[in-house]
């Protein structure tokens, strides 16, 4: 069951992030993004009464100003990987920011995973970002012309 995260979930989200990535950095980024007020949508997957997956959708800083979300991170407890939980979280996160009026979504992620949701490096062609040109930097337009540029897009400070 994918649902919005609550403050009561934060300790479990930290555990999932650390378990999924095998380090503390992503959990720290999630907590810093919350503290910064950069969070647009935060969702969890709950199975058997426990949090087993998490996704954070962040508000990007965009010049000229547009509502663009950043997908980062998405994590699934290793014991529950391979069950399409990450897919469900990504789809739900994208739909959540679409409902909030986001024009598009950007991310840094695995080039073989995210194209299934419509992300591409081609969509980043007119985006000025420190990650421009990286095969991991991808975007998904939610409305026509979302990434007509030039645009400067920065991730929240939590991700520096």
Coordinates of C-alpha atoms in Angstrom, one line a residue:
X1 CA 0.0 0.0 0.0
X2 CA 1.5 3.3 -1.1
X3 CA 0.5 6.2 1.1
X4 CA 1.7 9.6 2.2
X5 CA 4.5 9.5 4.8
X6 CA 3.8 10.9 8.3
X7 CA 6.2 12.0 11.0
X8 CA 5.6 8.7 12.8
X9 CA 7.2 7.0 9.8
X10 CA 10.5 9.0 9.8
X11 CA 12.5 6.5 11.9
X12 CA 11.4 3.6 9.7
X13 CA 12.1 5.6 6.5
X14 CA 15.7 6.2 7.8
X15 CA 16.1 2.4 8.3
X16 CA 14.8 1.7 4.8
X17 CA 17.1 4.3 3.2
X18 CA 20.2 3.0 5.1
X19 CA 19.4 -0.6 4.3
X20 CA 18.7 0.1 0.6
X21 CA 21.8 2.1 0.0
X22 CA 24.1 0.5 2.6
X23 CA 25.1 3.9 3.9
X24 CA 23.8 6.9 5.8
X25 CA 24.0 9.6 3.1
X26 CA 20.6 9.2 1.5
X27 CA 18.9 9.1 4.8
X28 CA 20.7 12.3 5.8
X29 CA 19.6 14.0 2.5
X30 CA 16.0 13.1 3.2
X31 CA 16.1 14.6 6.6
X32 CA 17.9 17.7 5.4
X33 CA 15.4 18.2 2.6
X34 CA 12.5 18.0 5.1
X35 CA 14.3 20.5 7.3
X36 CA 14.9 22.8 4.3
X37 CA 11.2 22.7 3.4
X38 CA 12.1 21.3 -0.1
X39 CA 9.7 18.4 0.1
X40 CA 6.8 18.3 -2.3
X41 CA 5.6 14.8 -1.7
X42 CA 6.9 12.0 0.5
X43 CA 5.4 8.5 0.1
X44 CA 5.9 5.1 1.7
X45 CA 5.0 1.6 0.8
X46 CA 3.7 -0.3 3.8
X47 CA 3.6 -4.1 3.8
X48 CA 2.7 -6.4 6.7
X49 CA 2.5 -3.4 9.0
X50 CA 6.0 -2.1 8.3
X51 CA 7.5 0.5 6.0
X52 CA 9.4 -1.2 3.2
X53 CA 9.8 1.5 0.6
X54 CA 10.1 5.3 0.4
X55 CA 10.2 8.0 -2.2
X56 CA 10.9 11.7 -1.8
X57 CA 9.8 14.3 -4.4
X58 CA 11.6 17.6 -4.0
X59 CA 10.9 21.2 -5.1
X60 CA 13.7 22.2 -7.5
X61 CA 15.0 25.8 -7.8
X62 CA 14.3 26.8 -11.4
X63 CA 15.2 29.9 -13.4
X64 CA 13.1 31.2 -15.0
X65 CA 10.6 30.1 -12.3
X66 CA 8.6 27.0 -13.0
X67 CA 7.3 24.2 -10.7
X68 CA 9.7 21.3 -11.4
X69 CA 10.1 18.4 -9.0
X70 CA 13.1 16.3 -8.3
X71 CA 12.8 12.6 -7.7
X72 CA 15.3 11.6 -5.1
X73 CA 15.7 9.3 -3.4
X74 CA 13.6 6.1 -3.9
X75 CA 14.5 3.2 -1.7
X76 CA 13.2 -0.3 -1.0
X77 CA 14.2 -2.6 1.9
X78 CA 16.5 -5.2 0.3
X79 CA 14.2 -8.0 1.7
X80 CA 11.4 -6.6 -0.5
X81 CA 13.3 -5.7 -3.6
X82 CA 12.2 -7.3 -6.9
X83 CA 8.5 -7.0 -6.0
X84 CA 7.8 -3.8 -8.1
X85 CA 7.6 -1.6 -5.0
X86 CA 10.1 0.9 -6.5
X87 CA 8.0 1.0 -9.6
X88 CA 4.8 1.7 -7.6
X89 CA 6.5 4.4 -5.6
X90 CA 7.9 6.1 -8.7
X91 CA 4.5 6.1 -10.4
X92 CA 2.7 7.4 -7.3
X93 CA 5.4 10.1 -6.8
X94 CA 5.1 11.3 -10.3
X95 CA 1.3 11.4 -10.1
X96 CA 1.4 13.2 -6.7
X97 CA 3.5 16.1 -8.1
X98 CA 1.5 16.2 -11.4
X99 CA -1.6 16.7 -9.2
X100 CA 0.3 19.6 -7.4
X101 CA 0.8 21.3 -10.8
X102 CA 4.4 20.3 -11.5
X103 CA 5.4 20.8 -15.1
X104 CA 8.1 18.2 -15.0
X105 CA 10.4 15.9 -13.0
X106 CA 14.2 15.6 -13.0
X107 CA 16.4 13.1 -11.4
X108 CA 19.9 11.6 -11.1
X109 CA 19.5 7.8 -11.4
X110 CA 20.3 4.6 -13.1
X111 CA 20.0 5.1 -16.9
X112 CA 18.5 1.6 -17.4
X113 CA 15.8 2.0 -14.7
X114 CA 14.1 5.3 -15.1
X115 CA 13.2 5.3 -18.9
X116 CA 10.4 2.9 -18.1
X117 CA 8.6 5.9 -16.6
X118 CA 9.3 8.1 -19.5
X119 CA 12.5 9.8 -18.3
X120 CA 15.2 10.5 -20.8
X121 CA 18.5 12.4 -21.1
X122 CA 17.1 14.0 -24.3
X123 CA 14.6 15.9 -22.2
X124 CA 17.5 17.6 -20.3
X125 CA 19.0 19.1 -23.5
X126 CA 18.0 22.7 -22.6
X127 CA 18.6 22.4 -18.8
X128 CA 21.6 24.1 -17.2
X129 CA 22.7 21.9 -14.3
X130 CA 25.9 20.7 -12.7
X131 CA 24.7 17.3 -13.9
X132 CA 24.1 18.3 -17.5
X133 CA 25.5 15.7 -20.0
X134 CA 25.6 12.9 -17.4
X135 CA 23.7 9.8 -18.5
X136 CA 22.2 9.7 -15.0
X137 CA 20.6 13.2 -15.4
X138 CA 17.1 12.6 -16.9
X139 CA 13.8 14.4 -17.1
X140 CA 10.2 13.7 -17.7
X141 CA 7.9 16.5 -19.0
X142 CA 4.4 16.4 -17.4
X143 CA 3.1 19.2 -19.6
X144 CA 4.2 20.2 -23.1
X145 CA 7.1 22.6 -23.1
X146 CA 8.1 21.9 -19.5
X147 CA 11.8 21.9 -20.4
X148 CA 11.8 24.5 -23.2
X149 CA 14.7 26.5 -22.2
X150 CA 17.1 27.6 -21.5
X151 CA 16.4 26.6 -17.8
X152 CA 18.7 26.5 -14.8
X153 CA 17.7 23.8 -12.5
X154 CA 19.2 23.2 -9.0
X155 CA 18.6 20.4 -6.5
X156 CA 17.8 21.5 -2.9
X157 CA 20.8 22.4 -0.8
X158 CA 20.3 19.0 1.0
X159 CA 21.7 17.3 -2.0
X160 CA 25.0 19.3 -2.3

